[in-house]
CSV table of C-alpha atoms and ligand atoms in Angstrom, one decimal:
chain,number,residue,atom,x,y,z
A,10,MET,CA,119.3,101.3,47.0
A,11,LYS,CA,121.6,103.5,45.0
A,12,ILE,CA,123.6,101.3,42.4
A,13,HIS,CA,119.6,99.9,41.7
A,14,GLN,CA,118.4,103.5,41.4
A,15,HIS,CA,121.6,104.0,38.9
A,16,ARG,CA,120.6,101.0,37.2
A,17,LYS,CA,117.4,102.5,36.6
A,18,ASN,CA,118.3,105.6,35.4
A,19,GLU,CA,121.4,104.4,32.8
A,20,HIS,CA,118.1,102.6,31.3
A,21,LEU,CA,116.2,105.4,30.6
A,22,SER,CA,119.1,107.4,29.0
A,23,LEU,CA,121.2,104.8,26.9
A,24,ALA,CA,117.1,104.2,25.7
A,25,GLU,CA,116.8,107.0,25.1
A,26,LYS,CA,120.2,107.5,23.1
A,27,PHE,CA,120.4,104.7,21.2
A,28,PHE,CA,116.2,105.0,19.9
A,29,LYS,CA,116.1,104.6,16.6
A,30,THR,CA,113.0,106.1,14.6
A,31,GLN,CA,113.2,103.6,11.9
A,32,SER,CA,112.2,100.6,13.8
A,33,SER,CA,113.9,96.5,12.1
A,34,ASN,CA,110.2,95.2,13.5
A,35,GLN,CA,109.8,93.5,10.1
A,36,LEU,CA,106.6,95.7,9.5
A,37,ASP,CA,107.7,97.0,6.3
A,38,GLU,CA,107.5,93.4,4.7
A,39,VAL,CA,103.6,92.8,5.6
A,40,GLN,CA,101.2,93.9,2.9
A,41,LEU,CA,97.7,94.7,3.6
A,42,ILE,CA,95.0,94.7,1.6
A,43,TYR,CA,93.3,97.9,1.3
A,44,SER,CA,89.7,98.4,-0.1
A,45,ASN,CA,89.2,101.6,-3.1
A,46,LEU,CA,85.5,101.1,-2.3
A,47,PRO,CA,85.3,100.9,1.7
A,48,GLU,CA,81.4,101.4,2.0
A,49,LEU,CA,82.6,102.7,5.9
A,50,ASN,CA,81.8,106.1,7.0
A,51,LEU,CA,84.2,107.4,9.6
A,52,SER,CA,81.9,107.4,12.2
A,53,ASP,CA,81.6,103.8,12.2
A,54,ILE,CA,84.7,103.2,12.8
A,55,ASP,CA,84.9,101.0,16.4
A,56,ILE,CA,88.5,101.3,17.6
A,57,ARG,CA,87.6,99.5,20.9
A,58,SER,CA,89.7,96.3,21.7
A,59,THR,CA,90.5,94.0,25.6
A,60,LEU,CA,93.4,93.9,27.5
A,61,VAL,CA,94.4,90.6,29.7
A,62,GLY,CA,90.4,90.3,28.9
A,63,LYS,CA,89.3,93.5,29.6
A,64,ASP,CA,88.0,95.9,27.0
A,65,ILE,CA,89.4,98.6,26.5
A,66,PRO,CA,88.9,101.8,24.0
A,67,VAL,CA,91.4,102.3,22.4
A,68,PRO,CA,94.0,99.2,20.8
A,69,PHE,CA,97.2,100.1,22.3
A,70,PHE,CA,99.1,101.0,25.8
A,71,ILE,CA,101.8,102.4,27.1
A,72,ASN,CA,104.2,99.8,27.9
A,73,ALA,CA,106.4,98.9,30.9
A,74,ILE,CA,108.8,101.7,31.6
A,75,THR,CA,110.4,102.5,34.8
A,76,GLY,CA,110.2,103.7,37.5
A,77,GLY,CA,112.4,104.0,42.0
A,78,SER,CA,114.1,106.4,41.2
A,79,SER,CA,113.1,110.7,41.4
A,80,GLN,CA,114.2,110.7,37.8
A,81,THR,CA,112.3,107.4,36.8
A,82,ASP,CA,109.3,108.6,38.9
A,83,ASP,CA,109.3,111.7,37.3
A,84,ILE,CA,108.8,109.6,34.3
A,85,ASN,CA,106.2,107.3,35.8
A,86,TYR,CA,103.9,110.8,37.4
A,87,LYS,CA,104.1,112.3,33.4
A,88,LEU,CA,103.1,108.5,32.0
A,89,SER,CA,100.6,108.2,34.2
A,90,THR,CA,98.8,111.8,33.4
A,91,VAL,CA,99.2,111.6,29.9
A,92,ALA,CA,97.6,107.9,30.1
A,93,ALA,CA,94.4,109.6,32.5
A,94,LYS,CA,93.8,112.2,30.1
A,95,THR,CA,93.9,110.2,26.5
A,96,ASN,CA,92.1,106.8,28.6
A,97,ILE,CA,94.2,104.5,27.5
A,98,PRO,CA,95.9,101.7,29.6
A,99,MET,CA,99.5,101.7,30.7
A,100,ALA,CA,102.2,99.5,32.5
A,101,CYS,CA,104.3,100.1,35.4
A,102,GLY,CA,108.1,99.6,34.9
A,103,SER,CA,109.8,96.1,37.2
A,104,GLN,CA,108.4,97.4,40.9
A,105,SER,CA,111.4,94.6,42.1
A,106,ILE,CA,113.2,97.7,43.3
A,107,ALA,CA,110.4,99.0,45.4
A,108,LEU,CA,109.5,95.3,47.1
A,109,LYS,CA,113.5,95.5,48.1
A,110,TYR,CA,113.6,98.7,49.3
A,111,PRO,CA,109.5,98.8,51.0
A,112,SER,CA,110.3,103.2,51.5
A,113,LEU,CA,110.0,103.1,47.5
A,114,SER,CA,106.6,102.4,47.2
A,115,PRO,CA,104.4,104.7,47.5
A,116,ASN,CA,106.6,106.2,45.2
A,117,PHE,CA,104.8,104.0,42.7
A,118,SER,CA,101.3,104.3,44.6
A,119,LYS,CA,101.5,107.3,43.1
A,120,ILE,CA,101.5,106.8,40.5
A,121,ARG,CA,97.6,104.9,40.7
A,122,GLN,CA,96.7,108.5,42.6
A,123,LEU,CA,97.4,110.3,39.3
A,124,ASN,CA,95.1,108.3,37.0
A,125,PRO,CA,92.4,106.5,39.9
A,126,ASN,CA,89.8,104.9,37.9
A,127,GLY,CA,92.2,104.6,34.5
A,128,PHE,CA,93.9,101.0,33.2
A,129,LEU,CA,97.2,100.0,35.4
A,130,LEU,CA,99.0,96.4,34.8
A,131,GLY,CA,102.2,96.3,37.2
A,132,ASN,CA,105.1,94.6,36.9
A,133,LEU,CA,107.7,91.9,37.9
A,134,GLY,CA,109.7,89.4,37.7
A,135,ALA,CA,109.5,85.8,36.3
A,136,GLY,CA,111.3,84.7,39.7
A,137,HIS,CA,109.2,86.5,42.5
A,138,SER,CA,106.8,84.7,44.4
A,139,TYR,CA,103.0,84.4,43.9
A,140,SER,CA,102.7,86.8,46.9
A,141,ASN,CA,105.8,89.1,45.3
A,142,PHE,CA,103.1,89.7,43.2
A,143,ASN,CA,99.8,90.2,45.0
A,144,VAL,CA,102.5,93.1,47.1
A,145,ALA,CA,103.2,94.6,43.6
A,146,GLN,CA,99.5,94.4,42.3
A,147,GLN,CA,97.9,95.4,45.5
A,148,MET,CA,100.3,98.2,45.8
A,149,ILE,CA,98.9,100.9,42.8
A,150,ASP,CA,95.8,98.2,43.0
A,151,ALA,CA,96.5,97.0,39.8
A,152,ASN,CA,93.5,95.7,36.8
A,153,ALA,CA,96.7,93.2,36.1
A,154,MET,CA,100.2,92.2,36.4
A,155,GLU,CA,102.9,91.9,34.1
A,156,LEU,CA,105.5,89.4,34.3
A,157,HIS,CA,108.4,89.5,32.4
A,158,LEU,CA,111.0,87.1,30.8
A,159,ASN,CA,114.2,88.5,30.3
A,160,VAL,CA,116.8,85.6,30.1
A,161,SER,CA,119.1,87.5,28.1
A,162,GLN,CA,119.2,89.9,29.9
A,163,GLU,CA,120.2,88.7,32.8
A,164,LEU,CA,122.4,86.2,31.3
A,165,VAL,CA,124.9,90.4,30.0
A,166,MET,CA,124.8,91.8,33.3
A,167,PRO,CA,127.6,90.9,35.7
A,168,GLU,CA,125.1,91.6,38.2
A,169,GLY,CA,122.6,89.5,36.8
A,170,ASP,CA,120.3,86.1,37.8
A,171,THR,CA,121.7,83.1,37.1
A,172,GLU,CA,119.5,80.7,37.7
A,173,PHE,CA,116.0,80.7,35.1
A,174,VAL,CA,113.8,77.7,36.9
A,175,TRP,CA,110.1,79.9,36.6
A,176,LYS,CA,107.7,77.3,35.4
A,177,ASP,CA,106.2,76.1,38.3
A,178,ASN,CA,106.3,79.7,39.7
A,179,ILE,CA,104.1,81.2,37.0
A,180,ARG,CA,102.2,78.4,37.7
A,181,GLU,CA,101.4,78.6,40.7
A,182,ILE,CA,100.7,82.4,40.3
A,183,VAL,CA,98.3,81.8,37.1
A,184,ASN,CA,96.1,79.4,39.1
A,185,ASN,CA,95.9,81.3,42.0
A,186,SER,CA,96.0,85.0,41.3
A,187,SER,CA,92.7,86.9,41.2
A,188,PHE,CA,94.0,89.0,38.9
A,189,PRO,CA,94.8,88.6,34.8
A,190,LEU,CA,98.3,87.7,34.5
A,191,LEU,CA,100.4,89.3,31.2
A,192,VAL,CA,103.1,87.0,29.9
A,193,LYS,CA,105.7,89.4,28.0
A,194,GLY,CA,109.1,89.5,26.6
A,195,VAL,CA,111.2,92.2,27.0
A,196,GLY,CA,112.2,92.9,23.3
A,197,GLN,CA,113.7,89.8,21.9
A,198,GLY,CA,110.6,87.4,20.8
A,199,LEU,CA,108.3,84.7,22.3
A,200,THR,CA,108.6,81.2,20.9
A,201,PRO,CA,105.5,79.3,19.4
A,202,MET,CA,107.5,76.3,21.8
A,203,THR,CA,107.0,78.7,24.6
A,204,ILE,CA,103.6,80.4,24.0
A,205,LYS,CA,102.4,76.0,23.9
A,206,GLU,CA,104.0,75.8,27.4
A,207,LEU,CA,102.3,78.7,28.8
A,208,ALA,CA,99.6,77.8,27.5
A,209,ASP,CA,100.4,74.2,29.1
A,210,ILE,CA,100.9,76.5,32.5
A,211,GLY,CA,97.6,78.7,32.0
A,212,VAL,CA,98.8,81.8,30.8
A,213,LYS,CA,96.3,82.8,28.9
A,214,TYR,CA,98.0,86.6,28.2
A,215,ILE,CA,101.1,87.2,26.3
A,216,ASP,CA,102.6,90.0,25.2
A,217,LEU,CA,104.9,88.9,22.3
A,218,SER,CA,107.6,91.7,22.8
A,219,GLY,CA,109.5,91.4,19.5
A,220,LYS,CA,113.3,92.2,18.3
A,221,GLY,CA,113.3,95.3,16.2
A,222,GLY,CA,113.1,98.2,19.0
A,223,THR,CA,114.5,98.9,22.4
A,224,ASN,CA,117.2,96.0,23.0
A,225,PHE,CA,118.5,95.1,26.5
A,226,ILE,CA,121.3,93.4,25.6
A,227,GLU,CA,122.3,96.7,23.8
A,228,ILE,CA,121.3,98.5,26.4
A,229,GLU,CA,123.3,96.2,28.9
A,230,ASN,CA,125.8,96.1,27.2
A,231,ARG,CA,126.5,100.3,27.0
A,232,ARG,CA,126.9,100.4,30.9
A,233,ARG,CA,129.9,99.6,30.9
A,234,LYS,CA,133.3,98.6,29.3
A,235,GLN,CA,133.3,94.9,28.7
A,236,LYS,CA,130.9,93.7,26.5
A,237,GLU,CA,129.0,90.3,28.0
A,238,LEU,CA,127.7,88.4,24.4
A,239,ALA,CA,127.4,91.2,22.3
A,240,PHE,CA,126.2,89.2,19.8
A,241,LEU,CA,123.2,88.3,21.7
A,242,GLN,CA,121.3,91.5,20.8
A,243,ASP,CA,120.6,90.5,17.5
A,244,ILE,CA,119.6,87.3,18.4
A,245,GLY,CA,115.7,87.0,19.0
A,246,MET,CA,112.4,87.1,16.7
A,247,THR,CA,111.2,90.1,14.9
A,248,THR,CA,107.4,92.0,16.3
A,249,ALA,CA,106.5,91.1,12.8
A,250,GLN,CA,107.8,86.7,13.0
A,251,SER,CA,106.5,86.3,16.3
A,252,LEU,CA,103.7,87.3,15.3
A,253,VAL,CA,103.8,85.1,11.8
A,254,ALA,CA,104.9,81.9,14.4
A,255,ALA,CA,102.5,82.9,17.3
A,256,LYS,CA,99.3,82.3,15.0
A,257,LEU,CA,100.7,78.6,14.4
A,258,VAL,CA,100.1,78.4,17.8
A,259,ASP,CA,96.7,76.9,18.1
A,260,GLU,CA,96.0,77.5,22.1
A,261,ASP,CA,93.3,80.2,23.2
A,262,ILE,CA,95.4,82.9,23.9
A,263,SER,CA,94.3,86.3,23.5
A,264,PHE,CA,98.8,88.1,22.1
A,265,THR,CA,99.5,91.8,23.0
A,266,ALA,CA,101.8,93.0,19.9
A,267,SER,CA,105.0,94.8,21.0
A,268,GLY,CA,108.1,95.4,20.1
A,269,GLY,CA,109.5,99.0,18.3
A,270,ILE,CA,106.0,100.1,17.4
A,271,ARG,CA,106.8,103.2,15.8
A,272,ASN,CA,103.0,104.7,14.1
A,273,SER,CA,99.7,103.9,13.7
A,274,LEU,CA,100.0,101.4,10.9
A,275,ASP,CA,102.7,99.1,12.6
A,276,ILE,CA,99.9,99.6,15.0
A,277,VAL,CA,97.0,98.4,12.8
A,278,LYS,CA,99.9,95.7,11.1
A,279,CYS,CA,99.6,94.0,14.5
A,280,LEU,CA,96.7,93.7,14.7
A,281,VAL,CA,95.5,92.4,11.4
A,282,LEU,CA,98.7,89.5,12.1
A,283,GLY,CA,96.5,88.4,15.0
A,284,ALA,CA,97.5,90.5,18.2
A,285,ASP,CA,94.4,92.3,20.0
A,286,ASN,CA,96.3,95.2,21.4
A,287,VAL,CA,99.2,96.8,21.1
A,288,GLY,CA,102.2,97.8,23.9
A,289,ILE,CA,104.6,101.1,23.4
A,290,SER,CA,107.5,101.6,25.0
A,291,GLY,CA,110.8,103.8,24.1
A,292,LEU,CA,108.2,105.9,20.8
A,293,PHE,CA,106.2,107.1,24.0
A,294,LEU,CA,109.6,107.5,26.6
A,295,HIS,CA,111.4,109.6,23.2
A,296,ILE,CA,108.5,111.6,23.0
A,297,LEU,CA,108.0,112.2,26.6
A,298,LEU,CA,111.7,113.1,27.1
A,299,ARG,CA,112.1,115.0,23.6
A,300,GLN,CA,109.0,117.1,23.4
A,301,GLY,CA,106.7,117.3,26.8
A,302,THR,CA,103.9,115.6,28.6
A,303,GLU,CA,101.6,118.1,25.9
A,304,SER,CA,103.0,116.2,22.7
A,305,LEU,CA,103.0,113.3,23.5
A,306,ILE,CA,99.1,113.4,24.2
A,307,GLU,CA,98.5,115.4,20.9
A,308,TYR,CA,100.9,112.2,19.2
A,309,ILE,CA,98.8,109.8,21.4
A,310,THR,CA,95.0,111.3,20.5
A,311,ASN,CA,96.8,111.7,16.9
A,312,LEU,CA,97.0,108.2,16.6
A,313,LYS,CA,93.0,107.1,18.1
A,314,ILE,CA,92.2,109.2,14.9
A,315,GLU,CA,94.9,107.6,11.7
A,316,ILE,CA,94.2,104.1,13.1
A,317,LYS,CA,90.3,105.4,12.3
A,318,LYS,CA,91.4,105.9,9.0
A,319,ILE,CA,93.6,102.4,7.9
A,320,MET,CA,91.0,100.3,9.1
A,321,LEU,CA,88.4,102.7,6.8
A,322,MET,CA,90.8,102.4,3.8
A,323,LEU,CA,91.1,98.5,5.0
A,324,GLY,CA,87.5,98.5,4.5
A,325,CYS,CA,87.6,97.5,8.3
A,326,LYS,CA,84.5,98.2,10.9
A,327,ASN,CA,86.3,97.0,14.4
A,328,ILE,CA,89.3,95.5,15.9
A,329,ASP,CA,87.1,91.5,14.3
A,330,ASP,CA,87.3,92.9,11.1
A,331,LEU,CA,91.0,93.4,11.0
A,332,HIS,CA,91.6,89.6,12.8
A,333,LYS,CA,89.3,88.4,9.6
A,334,LEU,CA,91.8,90.6,6.8
A,335,PRO,CA,94.8,88.5,4.9
A,336,VAL,CA,97.8,90.6,3.6
A,337,ILE,CA,100.6,89.4,1.5
A,338,LEU,CA,104.6,89.0,3.4
A,339,SER,CA,107.4,89.2,1.9
A,340,SER,CA,109.2,86.6,0.6
A,341,GLU,CA,111.7,86.2,3.7
A,342,LEU,CA,108.9,86.1,5.8
A,343,LEU,CA,106.7,83.4,4.0
A,344,VAL,CA,110.6,81.2,4.2
A,345,PHE,CA,110.6,82.2,8.0
A,346,LYS,CA,106.7,81.1,8.5
A,347,LYS,CA,107.5,77.7,6.2
A,348,GLN,CA,110.6,77.0,7.9
A,349,MET,CA,108.9,77.7,11.9
A,350,THR,CA,105.5,75.3,10.6
A,351,GLU,CA,108.0,72.4,9.7
A,352,LEU,CA,109.5,72.4,13.1
B,419,FNR,C1,111.6,98.6,29.8
B,419,FNR,N1,111.0,97.6,29.6
B,419,FNR,C2,110.2,96.9,30.8
B,419,FNR,N2,109.8,96.3,30.5
B,419,FNR,C3,108.9,95.6,31.8
B,419,FNR,O1,108.3,94.5,31.3
B,419,FNR,N3,109.7,95.2,32.8
B,419,FNR,C4,110.7,97.2,33.0
B,419,FNR,O2,111.2,96.9,33.9
B,419,FNR,C5,111.6,97.2,31.9
B,419,FNR,N4,111.9,98.6,31.7
B,419,FNR,C6,111.9,99.2,30.6
B,419,FNR,C7,112.5,100.6,30.7
B,419,FNR,C8,113.3,101.3,29.3
B,419,FNR,C9,113.4,102.9,30.0
B,419,FNR,C10,112.6,100.7,28.4
B,419,FNR,C11,112.4,101.2,27.3
B,419,FNR,C12,111.3,99.9,27.8
B,419,FNR,C13,111.2,96.8,28.0
B,419,FNR,C14,109.5,96.8,27.4
B,419,FNR,O3,108.4,97.0,28.1
B,419,FNR,C15,109.4,96.9,25.6
B,419,FNR,O4,108.6,95.3,26.3
B,419,FNR,C16,110.5,96.8,25.2
B,419,FNR,O5,110.7,97.9,25.2
B,419,FNR,C17,110.0,96.9,23.3
B,419,FNR,O6,109.2,97.4,23.2
B,419,FNR,P1,110.1,98.9,22.8
B,419,FNR,O7,110.8,100.2,23.3
B,419,FNR,O8,110.7,98.4,21.4
B,419,FNR,O9,108.5,99.7,22.6
């Protein structure tokens, strides 16, 4: 148990150590078309959206981070308090450790106790069985479950998984579960081909989790002297590329965007590029660790106001309007889009 808890602590401290205030998610290469005559009042702007098909009051949430050791449980309790006070959804980190060591499950359950009416998502890897997903869902009375795909992260860990035959398992979970399932990456981007394959087995909600923020190849390699496949940290699709590519897929999927989100403008750009909501991990963790719970509450409160102001500037009254807004892409993103279309 100690080894697993140590790993959780290391992920947390390394994510913070290598947090970059300037992300490389390529959203800077997306230009929004604004209006000089919006004909709107700030009070007209409605930022409600959906997450896994359910109504949510704001179009962003605290994405999966941690849990399972005393240090990381403490982070979860603080995040849960922030989520309750700001009324935003929250995902906990992988509950796999609590399935392996059931004595840890009350620590995850406490996340729900601190936020009894909040929107909570549980989290497990794709190799977990349908029954494990049920146990994890019940552990925190989750409104939905996240299922993460993290092939490259496992491959760079000497102790990582080597078996990745997952599709039948995901199909079983999607087809039988009573809760919605959000299939997510961990910061490398999901390709259009993967999105199509997931749609074919019944998945309806996907978190693209693009490159440009927390990078697990970098984190795993910083945990040991002997580097494994370090160049893999450059492989992946940025958050902007992931969104541009996802738009090319003709399937009925609701997208979450995440990966290196740094501010309200990044959030709005993701929504304009087609996402229904945006997940944030590294940035919220950074603010919590550096400045504490109250500062994170204040930051999130401001994010809501800033999103409204940006939407007003764009002449968009609600998230549907944002989805219809045209964008100007950089030549790099345009070439990427063209090549993706031809694949
Ligand atoms: C994560 N992330 C993550 N994702 C997941 O599905 N299960 C997990 O247990 C974890 N653990 C975890 C720990 C830490 C310390 C961080 C910072 C992140 C990945 C996370 O949900 C997200 O997909 C990526 O971090 C990319 O988003 P950001 O961090 O760039 O906003």
